[in-house]
Short mmCIF file of N, CA, C and O in Angstrom, two decimals:
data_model
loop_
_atom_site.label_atom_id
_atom_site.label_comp_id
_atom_site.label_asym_id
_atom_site.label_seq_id
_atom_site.Cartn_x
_atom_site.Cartn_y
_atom_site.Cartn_z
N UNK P 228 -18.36 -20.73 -3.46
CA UNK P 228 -18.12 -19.92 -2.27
C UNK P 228 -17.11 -20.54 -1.32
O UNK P 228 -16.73 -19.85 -0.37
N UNK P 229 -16.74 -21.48 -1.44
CA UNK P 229 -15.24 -22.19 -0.78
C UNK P 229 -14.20 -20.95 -0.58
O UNK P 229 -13.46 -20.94 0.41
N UNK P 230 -14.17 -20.30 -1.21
CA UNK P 230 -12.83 -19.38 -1.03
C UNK P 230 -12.89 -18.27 0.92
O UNK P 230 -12.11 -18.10 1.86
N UNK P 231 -14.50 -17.77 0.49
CA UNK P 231 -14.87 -17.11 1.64
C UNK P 231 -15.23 -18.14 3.09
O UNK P 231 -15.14 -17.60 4.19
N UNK P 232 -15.58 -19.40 3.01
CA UNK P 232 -15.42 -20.19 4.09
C UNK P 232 -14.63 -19.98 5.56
O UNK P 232 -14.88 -20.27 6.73
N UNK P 233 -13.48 -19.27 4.80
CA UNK P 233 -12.36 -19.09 5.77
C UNK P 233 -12.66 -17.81 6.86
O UNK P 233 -12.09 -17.54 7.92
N UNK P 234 -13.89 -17.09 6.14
CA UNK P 234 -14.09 -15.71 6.87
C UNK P 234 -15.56 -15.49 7.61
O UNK P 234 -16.33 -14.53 7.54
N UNK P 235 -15.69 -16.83 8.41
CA UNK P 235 -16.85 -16.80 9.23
C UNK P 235 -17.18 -16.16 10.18
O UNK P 235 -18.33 -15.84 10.47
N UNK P 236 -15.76 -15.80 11.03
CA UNK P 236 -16.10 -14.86 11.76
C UNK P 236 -15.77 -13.09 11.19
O UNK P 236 -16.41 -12.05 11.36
N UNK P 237 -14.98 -13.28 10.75
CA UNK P 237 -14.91 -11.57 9.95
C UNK P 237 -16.68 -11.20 9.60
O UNK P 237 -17.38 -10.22 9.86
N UNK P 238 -16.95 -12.67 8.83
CA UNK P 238 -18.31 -12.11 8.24
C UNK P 238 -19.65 -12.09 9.31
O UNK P 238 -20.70 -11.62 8.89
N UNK P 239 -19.57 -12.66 10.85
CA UNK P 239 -19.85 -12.33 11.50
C UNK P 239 -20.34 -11.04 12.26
O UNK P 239 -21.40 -10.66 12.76
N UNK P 240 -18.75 -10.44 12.07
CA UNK P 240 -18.69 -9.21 13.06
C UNK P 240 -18.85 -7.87 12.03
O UNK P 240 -18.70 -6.69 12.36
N UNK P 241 -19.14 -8.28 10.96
CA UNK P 241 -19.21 -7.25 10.08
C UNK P 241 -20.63 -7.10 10.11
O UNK P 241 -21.12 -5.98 9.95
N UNK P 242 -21.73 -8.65 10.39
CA UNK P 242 -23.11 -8.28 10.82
C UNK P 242 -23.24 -7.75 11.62
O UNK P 242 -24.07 -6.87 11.35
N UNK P 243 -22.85 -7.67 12.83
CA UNK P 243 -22.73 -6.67 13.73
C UNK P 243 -22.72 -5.63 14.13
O UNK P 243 -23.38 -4.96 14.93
N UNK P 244 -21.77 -5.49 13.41
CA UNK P 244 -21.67 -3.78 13.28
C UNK P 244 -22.47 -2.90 12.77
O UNK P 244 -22.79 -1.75 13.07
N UNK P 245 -22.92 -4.07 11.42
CA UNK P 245 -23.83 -3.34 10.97
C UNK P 245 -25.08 -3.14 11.73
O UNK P 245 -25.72 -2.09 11.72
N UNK P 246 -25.47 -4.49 12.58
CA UNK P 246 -26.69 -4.39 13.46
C UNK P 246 -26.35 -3.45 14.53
O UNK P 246 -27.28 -3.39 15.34
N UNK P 247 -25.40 -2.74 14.80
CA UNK P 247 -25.44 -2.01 15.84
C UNK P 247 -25.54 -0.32 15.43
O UNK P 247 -25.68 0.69 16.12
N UNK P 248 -25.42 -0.50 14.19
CA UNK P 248 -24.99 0.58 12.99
C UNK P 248 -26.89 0.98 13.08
O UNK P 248 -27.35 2.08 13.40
N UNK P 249 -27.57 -0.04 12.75
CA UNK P 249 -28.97 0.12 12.55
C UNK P 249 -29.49 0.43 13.88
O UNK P 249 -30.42 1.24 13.92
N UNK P 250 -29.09 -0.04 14.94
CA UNK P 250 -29.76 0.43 16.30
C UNK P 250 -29.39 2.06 16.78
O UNK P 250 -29.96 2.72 17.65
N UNK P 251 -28.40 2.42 16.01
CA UNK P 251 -28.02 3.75 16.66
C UNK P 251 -29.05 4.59 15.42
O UNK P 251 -29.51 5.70 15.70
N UNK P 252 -29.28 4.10 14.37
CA UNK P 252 -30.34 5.20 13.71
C UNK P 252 -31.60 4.97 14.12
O UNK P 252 -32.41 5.86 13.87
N UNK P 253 -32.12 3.64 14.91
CA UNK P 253 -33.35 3.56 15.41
C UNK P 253 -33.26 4.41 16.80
O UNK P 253 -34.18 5.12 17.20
N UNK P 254 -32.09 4.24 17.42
CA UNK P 254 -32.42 5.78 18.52
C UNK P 254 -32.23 7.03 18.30
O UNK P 254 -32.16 7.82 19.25
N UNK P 255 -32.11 7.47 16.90
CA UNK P 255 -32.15 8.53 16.50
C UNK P 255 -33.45 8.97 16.52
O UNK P 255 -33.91 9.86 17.23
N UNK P 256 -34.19 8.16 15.51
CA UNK P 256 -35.62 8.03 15.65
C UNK P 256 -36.34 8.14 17.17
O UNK P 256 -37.06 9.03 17.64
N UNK P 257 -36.02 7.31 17.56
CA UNK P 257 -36.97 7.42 19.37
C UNK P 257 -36.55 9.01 20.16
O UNK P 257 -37.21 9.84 20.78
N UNK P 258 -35.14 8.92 19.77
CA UNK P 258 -35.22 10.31 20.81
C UNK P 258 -35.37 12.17 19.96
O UNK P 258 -35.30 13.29 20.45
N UNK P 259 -35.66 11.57 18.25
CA UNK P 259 -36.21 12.63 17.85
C UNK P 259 -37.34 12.45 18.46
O UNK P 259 -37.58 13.38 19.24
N UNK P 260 -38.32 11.45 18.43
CA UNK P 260 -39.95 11.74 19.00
C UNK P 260 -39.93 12.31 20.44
O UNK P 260 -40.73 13.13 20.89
N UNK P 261 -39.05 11.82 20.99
CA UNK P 261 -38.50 11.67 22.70
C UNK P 261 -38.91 13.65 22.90
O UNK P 261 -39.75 14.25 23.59
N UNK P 262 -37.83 14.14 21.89
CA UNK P 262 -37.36 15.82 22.65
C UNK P 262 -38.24 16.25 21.59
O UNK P 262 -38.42 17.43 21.91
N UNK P 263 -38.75 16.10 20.78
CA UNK P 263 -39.76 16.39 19.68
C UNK P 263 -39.31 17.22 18.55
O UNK P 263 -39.95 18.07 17.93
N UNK P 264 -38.01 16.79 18.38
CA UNK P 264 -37.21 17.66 17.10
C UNK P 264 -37.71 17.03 15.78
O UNK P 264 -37.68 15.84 15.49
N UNK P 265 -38.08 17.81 15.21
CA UNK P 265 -38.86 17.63 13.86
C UNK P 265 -38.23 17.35 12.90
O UNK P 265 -37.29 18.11 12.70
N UNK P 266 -38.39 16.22 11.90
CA UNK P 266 -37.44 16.53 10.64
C UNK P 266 -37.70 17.70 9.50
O UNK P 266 -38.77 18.07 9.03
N UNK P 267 -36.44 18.12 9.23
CA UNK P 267 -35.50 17.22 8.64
C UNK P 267 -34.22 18.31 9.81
O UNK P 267 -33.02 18.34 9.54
N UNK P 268 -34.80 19.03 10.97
CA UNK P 268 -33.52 19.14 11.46
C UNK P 268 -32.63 18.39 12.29
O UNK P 268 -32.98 17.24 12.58
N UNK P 269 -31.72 18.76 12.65
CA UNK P 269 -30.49 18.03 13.73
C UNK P 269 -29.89 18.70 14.67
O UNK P 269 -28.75 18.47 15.07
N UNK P 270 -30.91 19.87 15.20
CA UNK P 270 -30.32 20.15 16.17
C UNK P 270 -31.48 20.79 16.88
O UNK P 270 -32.24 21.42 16.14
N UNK P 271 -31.77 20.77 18.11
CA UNK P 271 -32.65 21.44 18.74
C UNK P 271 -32.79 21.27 20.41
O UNK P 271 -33.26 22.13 21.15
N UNK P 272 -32.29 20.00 20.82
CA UNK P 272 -32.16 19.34 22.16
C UNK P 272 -30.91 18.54 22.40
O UNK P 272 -30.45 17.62 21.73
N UNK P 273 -30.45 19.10 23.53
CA UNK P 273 -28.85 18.35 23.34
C UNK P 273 -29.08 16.61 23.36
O UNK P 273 -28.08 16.01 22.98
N UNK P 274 -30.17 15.78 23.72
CA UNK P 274 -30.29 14.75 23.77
C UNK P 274 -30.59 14.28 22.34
O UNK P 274 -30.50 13.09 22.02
N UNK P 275 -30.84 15.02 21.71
CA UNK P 275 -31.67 14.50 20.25
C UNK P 275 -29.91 14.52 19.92
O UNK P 275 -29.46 13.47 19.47
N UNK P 276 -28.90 15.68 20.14
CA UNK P 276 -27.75 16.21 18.90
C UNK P 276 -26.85 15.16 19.68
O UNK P 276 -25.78 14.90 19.14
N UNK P 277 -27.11 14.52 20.85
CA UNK P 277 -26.14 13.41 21.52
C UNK P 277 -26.32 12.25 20.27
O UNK P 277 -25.69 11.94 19.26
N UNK P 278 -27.43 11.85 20.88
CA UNK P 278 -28.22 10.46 19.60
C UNK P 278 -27.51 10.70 18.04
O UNK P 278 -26.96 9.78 17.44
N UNK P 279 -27.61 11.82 17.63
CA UNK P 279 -27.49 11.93 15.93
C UNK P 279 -25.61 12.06 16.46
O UNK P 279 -25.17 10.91 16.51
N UNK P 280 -25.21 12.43 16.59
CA UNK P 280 -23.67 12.73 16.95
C UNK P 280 -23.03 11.01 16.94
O UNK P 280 -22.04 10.69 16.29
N UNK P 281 -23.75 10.12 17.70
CA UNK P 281 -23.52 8.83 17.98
C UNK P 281 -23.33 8.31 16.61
O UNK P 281 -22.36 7.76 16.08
N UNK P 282 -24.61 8.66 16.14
CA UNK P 282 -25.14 7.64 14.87
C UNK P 282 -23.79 8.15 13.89
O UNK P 282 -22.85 7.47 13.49
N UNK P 283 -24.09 9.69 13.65
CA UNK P 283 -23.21 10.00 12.62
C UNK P 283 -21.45 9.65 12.72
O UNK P 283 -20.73 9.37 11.76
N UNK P 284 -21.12 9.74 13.92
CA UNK P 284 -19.60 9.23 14.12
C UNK P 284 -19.71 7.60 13.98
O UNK P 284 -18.82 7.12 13.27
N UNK P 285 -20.21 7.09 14.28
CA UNK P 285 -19.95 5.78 13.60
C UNK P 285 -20.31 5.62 12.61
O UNK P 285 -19.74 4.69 12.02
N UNK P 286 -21.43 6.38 11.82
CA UNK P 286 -20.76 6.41 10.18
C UNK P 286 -19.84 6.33 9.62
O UNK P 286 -19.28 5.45 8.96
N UNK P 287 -19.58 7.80 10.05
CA UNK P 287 -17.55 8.07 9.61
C UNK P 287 -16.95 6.91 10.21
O UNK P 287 -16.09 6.46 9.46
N UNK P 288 -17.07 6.30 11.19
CA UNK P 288 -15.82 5.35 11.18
C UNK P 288 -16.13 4.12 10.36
O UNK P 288 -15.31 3.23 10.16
N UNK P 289 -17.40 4.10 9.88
CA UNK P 289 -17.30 2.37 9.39
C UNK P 289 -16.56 2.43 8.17
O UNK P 289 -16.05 1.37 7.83
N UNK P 290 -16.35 3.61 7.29
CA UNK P 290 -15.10 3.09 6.21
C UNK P 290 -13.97 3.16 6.65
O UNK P 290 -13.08 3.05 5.81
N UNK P 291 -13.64 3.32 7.82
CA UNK P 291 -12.39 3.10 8.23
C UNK P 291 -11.89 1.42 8.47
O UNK P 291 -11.03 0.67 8.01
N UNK P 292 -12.83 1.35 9.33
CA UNK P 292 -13.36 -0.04 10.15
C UNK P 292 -13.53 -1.40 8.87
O UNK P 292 -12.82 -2.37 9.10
N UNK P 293 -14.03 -1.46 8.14
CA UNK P 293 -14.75 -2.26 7.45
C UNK P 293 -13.72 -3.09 6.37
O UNK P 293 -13.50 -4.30 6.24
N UNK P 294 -13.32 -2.21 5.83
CA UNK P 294 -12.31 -1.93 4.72
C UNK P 294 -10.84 -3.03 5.93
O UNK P 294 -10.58 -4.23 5.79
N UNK P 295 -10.37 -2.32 6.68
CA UNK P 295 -9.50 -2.31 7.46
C UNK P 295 -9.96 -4.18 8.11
O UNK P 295 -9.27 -5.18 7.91
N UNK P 296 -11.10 -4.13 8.77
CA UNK P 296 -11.23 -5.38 8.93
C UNK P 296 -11.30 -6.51 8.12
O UNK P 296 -11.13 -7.58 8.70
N UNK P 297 -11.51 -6.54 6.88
CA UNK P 297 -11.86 -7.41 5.90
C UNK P 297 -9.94 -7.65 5.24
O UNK P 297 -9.39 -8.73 5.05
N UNK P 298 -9.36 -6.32 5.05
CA UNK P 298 -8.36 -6.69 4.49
C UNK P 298 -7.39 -7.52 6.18
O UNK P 298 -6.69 -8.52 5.99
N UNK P 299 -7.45 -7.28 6.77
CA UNK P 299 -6.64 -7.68 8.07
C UNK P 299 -6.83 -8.82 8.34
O UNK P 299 -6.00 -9.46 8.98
N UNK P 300 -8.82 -9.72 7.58
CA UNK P 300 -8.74 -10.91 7.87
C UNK P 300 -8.46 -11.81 6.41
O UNK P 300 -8.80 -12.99 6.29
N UNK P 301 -7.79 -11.06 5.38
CA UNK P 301 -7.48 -12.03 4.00
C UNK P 301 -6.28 -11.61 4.38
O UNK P 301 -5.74 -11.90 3.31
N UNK P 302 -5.08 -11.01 5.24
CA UNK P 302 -3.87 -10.84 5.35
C UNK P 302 -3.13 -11.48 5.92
O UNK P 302 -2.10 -11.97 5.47
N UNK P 303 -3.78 -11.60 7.58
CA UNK P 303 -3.71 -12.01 8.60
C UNK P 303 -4.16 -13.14 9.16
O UNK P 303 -3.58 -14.15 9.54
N UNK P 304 -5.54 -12.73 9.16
CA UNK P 304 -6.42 -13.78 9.97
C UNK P 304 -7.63 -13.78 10.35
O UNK P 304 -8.06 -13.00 11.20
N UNK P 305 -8.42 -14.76 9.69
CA UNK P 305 -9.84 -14.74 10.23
C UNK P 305 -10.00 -14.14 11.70
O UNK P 305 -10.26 -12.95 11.92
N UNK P 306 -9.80 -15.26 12.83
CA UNK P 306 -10.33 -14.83 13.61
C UNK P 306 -9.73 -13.89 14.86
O UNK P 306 -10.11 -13.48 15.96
N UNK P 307 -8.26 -13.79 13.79
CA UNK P 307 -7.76 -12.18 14.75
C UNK P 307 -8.64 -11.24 14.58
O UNK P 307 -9.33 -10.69 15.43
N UNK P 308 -8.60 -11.03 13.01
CA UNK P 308 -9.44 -10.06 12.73
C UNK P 308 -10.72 -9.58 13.30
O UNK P 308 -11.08 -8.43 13.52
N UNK P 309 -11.45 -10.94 13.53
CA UNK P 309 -12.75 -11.07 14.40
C UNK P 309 -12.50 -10.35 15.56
O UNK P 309 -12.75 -9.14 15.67
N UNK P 310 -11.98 -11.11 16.49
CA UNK P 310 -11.51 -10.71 18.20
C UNK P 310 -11.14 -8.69 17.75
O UNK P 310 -11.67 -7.69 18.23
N UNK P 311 -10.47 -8.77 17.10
CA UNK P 311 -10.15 -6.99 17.19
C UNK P 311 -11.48 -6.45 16.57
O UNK P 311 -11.78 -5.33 17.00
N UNK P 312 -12.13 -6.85 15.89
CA UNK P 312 -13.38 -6.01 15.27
C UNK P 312 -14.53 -6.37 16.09
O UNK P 312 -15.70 -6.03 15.90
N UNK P 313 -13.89 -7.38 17.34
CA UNK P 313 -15.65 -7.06 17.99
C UNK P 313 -14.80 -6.36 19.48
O UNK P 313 -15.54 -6.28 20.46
N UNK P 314 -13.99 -6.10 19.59
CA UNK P 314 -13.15 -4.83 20.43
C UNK P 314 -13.66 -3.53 20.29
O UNK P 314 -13.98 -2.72 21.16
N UNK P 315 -13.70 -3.39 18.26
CA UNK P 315 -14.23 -2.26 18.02
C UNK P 315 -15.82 -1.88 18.24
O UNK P 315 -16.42 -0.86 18.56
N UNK P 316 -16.16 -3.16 17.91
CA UNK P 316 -18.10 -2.88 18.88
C UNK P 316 -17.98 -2.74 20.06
O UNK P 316 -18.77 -1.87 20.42
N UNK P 317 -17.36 -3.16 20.93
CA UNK P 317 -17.47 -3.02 21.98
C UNK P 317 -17.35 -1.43 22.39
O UNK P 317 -18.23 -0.81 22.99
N UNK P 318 -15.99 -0.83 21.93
CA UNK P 318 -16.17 0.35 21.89
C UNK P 318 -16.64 1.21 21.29
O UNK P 318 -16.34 2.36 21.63
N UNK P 319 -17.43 1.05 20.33
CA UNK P 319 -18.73 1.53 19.88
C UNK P 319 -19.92 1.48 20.64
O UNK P 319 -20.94 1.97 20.15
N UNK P 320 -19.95 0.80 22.15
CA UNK P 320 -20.88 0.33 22.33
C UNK P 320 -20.66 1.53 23.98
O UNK P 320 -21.49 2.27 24.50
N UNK P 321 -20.00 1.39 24.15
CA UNK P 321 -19.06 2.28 25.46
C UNK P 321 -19.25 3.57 24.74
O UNK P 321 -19.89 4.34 25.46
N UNK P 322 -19.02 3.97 23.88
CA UNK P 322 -18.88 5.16 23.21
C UNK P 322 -20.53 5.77 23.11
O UNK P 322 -20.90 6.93 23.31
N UNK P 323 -21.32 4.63 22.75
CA UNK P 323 -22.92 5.17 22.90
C UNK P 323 -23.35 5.03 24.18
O UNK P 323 -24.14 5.94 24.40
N UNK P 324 -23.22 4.38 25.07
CA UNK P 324 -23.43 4.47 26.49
C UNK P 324 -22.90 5.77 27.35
O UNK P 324 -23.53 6.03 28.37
N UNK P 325 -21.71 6.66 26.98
CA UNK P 325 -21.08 7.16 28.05
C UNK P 325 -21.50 8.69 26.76
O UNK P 325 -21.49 9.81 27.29
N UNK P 326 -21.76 8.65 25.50
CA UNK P 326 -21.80 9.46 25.06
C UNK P 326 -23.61 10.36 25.29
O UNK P 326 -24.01 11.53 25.27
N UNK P 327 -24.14 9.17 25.48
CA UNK P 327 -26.09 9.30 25.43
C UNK P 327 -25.84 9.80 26.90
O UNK P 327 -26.97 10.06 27.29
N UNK P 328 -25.05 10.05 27.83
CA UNK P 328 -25.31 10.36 29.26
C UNK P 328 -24.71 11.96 29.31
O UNK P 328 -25.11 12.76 30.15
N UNK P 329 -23.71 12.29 28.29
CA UNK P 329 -22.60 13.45 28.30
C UNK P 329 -21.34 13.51 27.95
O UNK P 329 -20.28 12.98 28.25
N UNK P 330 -21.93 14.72 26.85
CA UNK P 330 -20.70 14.39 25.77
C UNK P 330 -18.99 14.20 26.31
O UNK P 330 -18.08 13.66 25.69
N UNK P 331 -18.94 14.82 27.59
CA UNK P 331 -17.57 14.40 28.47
C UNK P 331 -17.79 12.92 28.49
O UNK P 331 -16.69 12.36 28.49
N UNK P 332 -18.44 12.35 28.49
CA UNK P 332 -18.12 10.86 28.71
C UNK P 332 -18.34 9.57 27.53
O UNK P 332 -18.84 8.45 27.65
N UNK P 333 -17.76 10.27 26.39
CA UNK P 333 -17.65 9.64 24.93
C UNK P 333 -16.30 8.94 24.79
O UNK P 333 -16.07 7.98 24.05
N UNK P 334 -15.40 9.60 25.65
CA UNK P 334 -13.81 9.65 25.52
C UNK P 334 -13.20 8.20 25.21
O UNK P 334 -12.50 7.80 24.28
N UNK P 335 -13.91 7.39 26.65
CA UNK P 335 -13.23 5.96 26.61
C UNK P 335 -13.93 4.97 25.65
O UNK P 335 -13.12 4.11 25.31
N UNK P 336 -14.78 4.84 25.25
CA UNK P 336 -15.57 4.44 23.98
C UNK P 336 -14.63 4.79 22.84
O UNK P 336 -14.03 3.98 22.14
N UNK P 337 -14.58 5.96 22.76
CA UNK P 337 -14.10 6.30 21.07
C UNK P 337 -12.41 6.26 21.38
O UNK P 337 -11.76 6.69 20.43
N UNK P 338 -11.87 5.96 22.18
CA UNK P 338 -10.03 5.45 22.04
C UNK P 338 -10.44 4.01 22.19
O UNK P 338 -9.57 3.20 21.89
N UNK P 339 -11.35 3.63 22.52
CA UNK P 339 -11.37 1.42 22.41
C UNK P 339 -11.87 1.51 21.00
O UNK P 339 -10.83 1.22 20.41
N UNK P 340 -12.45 1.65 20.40
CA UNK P 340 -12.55 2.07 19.02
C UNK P 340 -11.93 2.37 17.94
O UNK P 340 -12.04 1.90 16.81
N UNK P 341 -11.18 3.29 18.40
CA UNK P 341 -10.10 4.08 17.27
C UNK P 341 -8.77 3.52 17.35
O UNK P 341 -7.96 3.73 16.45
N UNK P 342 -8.38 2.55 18.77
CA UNK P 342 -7.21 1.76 19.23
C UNK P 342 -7.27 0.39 17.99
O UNK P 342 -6.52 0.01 17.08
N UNK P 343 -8.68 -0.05 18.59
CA UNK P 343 -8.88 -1.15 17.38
C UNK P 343 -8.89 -0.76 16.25
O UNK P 343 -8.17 -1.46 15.54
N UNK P 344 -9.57 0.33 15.56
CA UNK P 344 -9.52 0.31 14.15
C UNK P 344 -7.99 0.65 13.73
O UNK P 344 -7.68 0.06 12.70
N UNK P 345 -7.24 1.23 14.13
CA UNK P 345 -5.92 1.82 13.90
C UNK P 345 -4.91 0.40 14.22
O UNK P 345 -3.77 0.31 13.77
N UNK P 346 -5.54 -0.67 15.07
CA UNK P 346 -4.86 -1.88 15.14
C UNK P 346 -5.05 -2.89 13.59
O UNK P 346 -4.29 -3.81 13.29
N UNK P 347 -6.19 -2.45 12.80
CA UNK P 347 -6.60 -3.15 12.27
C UNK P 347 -5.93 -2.94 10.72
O UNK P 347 -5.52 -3.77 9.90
N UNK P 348 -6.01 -1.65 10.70
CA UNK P 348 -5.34 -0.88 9.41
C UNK P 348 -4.05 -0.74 9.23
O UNK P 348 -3.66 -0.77 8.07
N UNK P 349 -3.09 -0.56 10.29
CA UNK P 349 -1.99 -0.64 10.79
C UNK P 349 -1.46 -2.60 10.22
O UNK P 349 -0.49 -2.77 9.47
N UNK P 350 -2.22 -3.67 10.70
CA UNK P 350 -1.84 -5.21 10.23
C UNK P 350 -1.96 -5.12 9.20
O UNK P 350 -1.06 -5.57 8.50
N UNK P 351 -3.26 -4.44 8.48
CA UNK P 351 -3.25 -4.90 7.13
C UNK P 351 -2.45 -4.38 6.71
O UNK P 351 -1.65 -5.22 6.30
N UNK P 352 -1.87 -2.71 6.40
CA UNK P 352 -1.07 -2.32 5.92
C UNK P 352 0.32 -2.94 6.30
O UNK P 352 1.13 -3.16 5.41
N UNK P 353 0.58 -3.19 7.47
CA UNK P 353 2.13 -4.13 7.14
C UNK P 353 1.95 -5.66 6.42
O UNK P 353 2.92 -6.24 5.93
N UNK P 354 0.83 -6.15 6.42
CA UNK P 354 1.05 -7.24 5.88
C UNK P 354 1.09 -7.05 4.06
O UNK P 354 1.95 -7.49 3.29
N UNK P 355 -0.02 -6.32 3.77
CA UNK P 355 -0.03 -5.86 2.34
C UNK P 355 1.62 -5.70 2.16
O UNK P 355 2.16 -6.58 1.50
N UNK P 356 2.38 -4.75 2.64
CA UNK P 356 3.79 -4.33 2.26
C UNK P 356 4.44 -5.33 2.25
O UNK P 356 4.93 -5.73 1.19
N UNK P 357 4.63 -6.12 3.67
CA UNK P 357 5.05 -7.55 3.46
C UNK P 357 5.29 -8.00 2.49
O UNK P 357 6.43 -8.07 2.02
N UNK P 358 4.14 -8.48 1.89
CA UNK P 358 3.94 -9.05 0.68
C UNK P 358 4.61 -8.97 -0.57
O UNK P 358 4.92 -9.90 -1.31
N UNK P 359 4.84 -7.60 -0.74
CA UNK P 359 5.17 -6.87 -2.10
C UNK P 359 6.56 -6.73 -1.91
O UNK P 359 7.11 -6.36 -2.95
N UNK P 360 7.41 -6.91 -0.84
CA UNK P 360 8.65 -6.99 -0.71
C UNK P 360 9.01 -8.13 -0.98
O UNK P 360 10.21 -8.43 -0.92
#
């Protein structure tokens, strides 16, 4: 395992995400019991369809994210990579805070988010090209 050594913090912030990945389906859970929406639906209380909206958009972004961070830190740099992928929690984190209050206030969360991931995919892809030139 010498080779991956180099990616302590990549492999860090990739726990992360994921632990933050798992907290947004555990408030899925609380605020289905919360508004009392039953499974297996997803829609019934705008607070329950806030919660699942959260969870499910950062679904969709973690293959953006993940992929993008891992190649950006075998391209680039461990702990650039790090610093920009915990940018992207952060705005994941802004994005569930301003989104759980009203969906008008998701906005600045999901551009600190989508700034970083698009920072991230954007390095790797010039460095990949780099390369091959």
């Amino acid at each position: 395992m010498k080779g991956f050594a180099m990616y302590h913090l990549t492999a860090l912030v990739t726990l992360l995400a994921i632990a933050f990945y798992l907290f947004v389906c555990i408030n899925v859970s609380r605020v289905r019991e919360k508004t009392g929406v039953k499974v297996p639906a997803t829609s019934g209380h705008p607070d329950f369809e806030r919660a699942f909206r959260i969870q499910m958009n950062t679904l969709e972004w973690m293959p953006v994210f993940l992929p993008a961070l891992w190649l950006f830190a075998i391209y680039i740099g461990d702990a650039i990579a790090a610093g920009i992928g915990a940018v992207w929690i952060i705005g994941r984190i802004v994005y569930f805070i301003g989104y759980s209050k009203a969906a008008a206030k998701r906005g600045p969360g999901f551009a600190i988010q989508g700034i970083a991931a698009l920072a991230l995919w954007a390095g790797a892809l010039g460095a990949v090209v780099l390369r091959m030139v």
